[in-house]
Amino acid sequence: MSATHTRVPSLVEHQLPQPVPQAELAACPVNEVFRRVGDKWSMLVVILLGKRSYRYNELHRAVEGISQRMLTRTLRGLETDGLVSRTVHPTVPPSVEYDLTPLGRSLLEPLSALADWAVKHEPHLAAARES
Amino acid sequence: MSATHTRVPSLVEHQLPQPVPQAELAACPVNEVFRRVGDKWSMLVVILLGKRSYRYNELHRAVEGISQRMLTRTLRGLETDGLVSRTVHPTVPPSVEYDLTPLGRSLLEPLSALADWAVKHEPHLAAARES
DNA sequence: CGGCATCCCCACAGATACTG
DNA sequence: CAGTATCTGTGGGGATGCCG
């Protein structure tokens, strides 16, 4: 009777979940991860580094479209999150090698699962977007 | 606009002299999907709708922090990509039901794989960010 | 070679108010 | 209940230039 707590009897026969369901608790770290790796370039770099190690300019050429600024920012971000390791070889000229850490490599697995889904279903998304 | 492999081919350019690296071809749809579902709210909504169907204000309360504008935009985006279905029940007051489409439900699987990873490893990210 | 510093822009998140 | 309309700020991201 009170308008503050509207029941929807037909849709939900049993108990309505609490206002803050565990889904949010479960989804919140996901959100964190997505915010971290879901930007324009990060997972692109992660996937590349999943194949082999890259040097800075190698990545710059491989991604092709990324600016130096964004590549650096992306790598630094992944590095501070422990997903990517940065190894400086004190040669001349300097050489910097980027690798996936074990943590980064573990991310690669669910990421490639999503990648497979994307490759498989992205046409559907594009098709659905037409209509 | 996907700047990732935007070639901006000039009209006279008939063939690509250099093949685009396959890593980019493989990663590009992933990027599309991430750009679509990797925003602040989309996958939160997808995960919620993976449990059951929701009505508009139910979602508004469940997400709790999202504005009406953002919820609407998120739902519209997911809808136009064929991930979410919107069913209007012509009652009074109006009632709108949101569900995952089969396509959306198929996304749920790799998404929850990533979600599991996130729940498991997000502490590591946070810990790594300290140092 | 492998960056960092700076300037700038615009797309998009968020709040607020109003409507069928 | 389920949205639209409008305004505004923030920051992601590109371009350019310089440096160890």
PDB file of C-alpha atoms (C1' of nucleotides) in Angstrom, chain A residues 18-21 24, chain B residues 41 44-46 48-49 52-75 96-98, chain C residues 14-19, chain D residues 1-5:
ATOM      1  CA  GLN A  18      17.805  -6.508  -1.252  1.00  0.00           C
ATOM      2  CA  PRO A  19      18.432  -3.087  -2.794  1.00  0.00           C
ATOM      3  CA  VAL A  20      22.137  -3.872  -2.894  1.00  0.00           C
ATOM      4  CA  PRO A  21      22.300  -7.398  -4.237  1.00  0.00           C
ATOM      5  CA  GLU A  24      26.876  -5.475  -7.270  1.00  0.00           C
TER       6      GLU A  24
ATOM      7  CA  TRP B  41      27.498   0.644 -16.373  1.00  0.00           C
ATOM      8  CA  LEU B  44      26.817  -4.181 -14.562  1.00  0.00           C
ATOM      9  CA  VAL B  45      23.399  -4.093 -16.140  1.00  0.00           C
ATOM     10  CA  VAL B  46      24.152  -7.164 -18.246  1.00  0.00           C
ATOM     11  CA  LEU B  48      22.080  -8.029 -13.321  1.00  0.00           C
ATOM     12  CA  LEU B  49      19.852  -8.970 -16.239  1.00  0.00           C
ATOM     13  CA  ARG B  52      16.463 -12.210 -13.994  1.00  0.00           C
ATOM     14  CA  SER B  53      14.458  -9.643 -15.870  1.00  0.00           C
ATOM     15  CA  TYR B  54      14.205  -6.179 -14.424  1.00  0.00           C
ATOM     16  CA  ARG B  55      11.940  -3.226 -14.798  1.00  0.00           C
ATOM     17  CA  TYR B  56      13.304   0.237 -15.325  1.00  0.00           C
ATOM     18  CA  ASN B  57      13.091   1.560 -11.821  1.00  0.00           C
ATOM     19  CA  GLU B  58      14.146  -1.779 -10.434  1.00  0.00           C
ATOM     20  CA  LEU B  59      17.371  -1.383 -12.324  1.00  0.00           C
ATOM     21  CA  HIS B  60      17.596   2.198 -11.203  1.00  0.00           C
ATOM     22  CA  ARG B  61      17.457   1.088  -7.612  1.00  0.00           C
ATOM     23  CA  ALA B  62      19.615  -1.985  -8.091  1.00  0.00           C
ATOM     24  CA  VAL B  63      22.520  -0.211  -9.714  1.00  0.00           C
ATOM     25  CA  GLU B  64      22.223   2.616  -7.245  1.00  0.00           C
ATOM     26  CA  GLY B  65      24.513   5.376  -8.327  1.00  0.00           C
ATOM     27  CA  ILE B  66      23.468   5.520 -11.940  1.00  0.00           C
ATOM     28  CA  SER B  67      21.462   8.469 -13.125  1.00  0.00           C
ATOM     29  CA  GLN B  68      18.272   8.030 -15.078  1.00  0.00           C
ATOM     30  CA  ARG B  69      19.946   9.470 -18.104  1.00  0.00           C
ATOM     31  CA  MET B  70      22.821   7.019 -17.945  1.00  0.00           C
ATOM     32  CA  LEU B  71      20.562   4.067 -17.271  1.00  0.00           C
ATOM     33  CA  THR B  72      18.445   4.947 -20.269  1.00  0.00           C
ATOM     34  CA  ARG B  73      21.477   5.473 -22.485  1.00  0.00           C
ATOM     35  CA  THR B  74      23.013   2.227 -21.309  1.00  0.00           C
ATOM     36  CA  LEU B  75      19.854   0.273 -21.938  1.00  0.00           C
ATOM     37  CA  VAL B  96       8.747  -1.815 -19.126  1.00  0.00           C
ATOM     38  CA  GLU B  97      10.598  -5.042 -18.804  1.00  0.00           C
ATOM     39  CA  TYR B  98      14.218  -5.544 -19.725  1.00  0.00           C
TER      40      TYR B  98
ATOM     41  C1'  DG C  14      26.488  13.472 -14.140  1.00  0.00           C
ATOM     42  C1'  DA C  15      23.006  16.488 -11.981  1.00  0.00           C
ATOM     43  C1'  DT C  16      18.736  18.756 -12.361  1.00  0.00           C
ATOM     44  C1'  DA C  17      14.266  19.647 -14.070  1.00  0.00           C
ATOM     45  C1'  DC C  18      10.308  18.498 -16.674  1.00  0.00           C
ATOM     46  C1'  DT C  19       6.673  15.160 -19.145  1.00  0.00           C
TER      47       DT C  19
ATOM     48  C1'  DC D   1       6.306   4.540 -13.883  1.00  0.00           C
ATOM     49  C1'  DA D   2       9.401   5.407 -17.394  1.00  0.00           C
ATOM     50  C1'  DG D   3      11.409   8.152 -19.387  1.00  0.00           C
ATOM     51  C1'  DT D   4      13.146  13.121 -22.236  1.00  0.00           C
ATOM     52  C1'  DA D   5      15.569  17.822 -22.250  1.00  0.00           C
TER      53       DA D   5
END
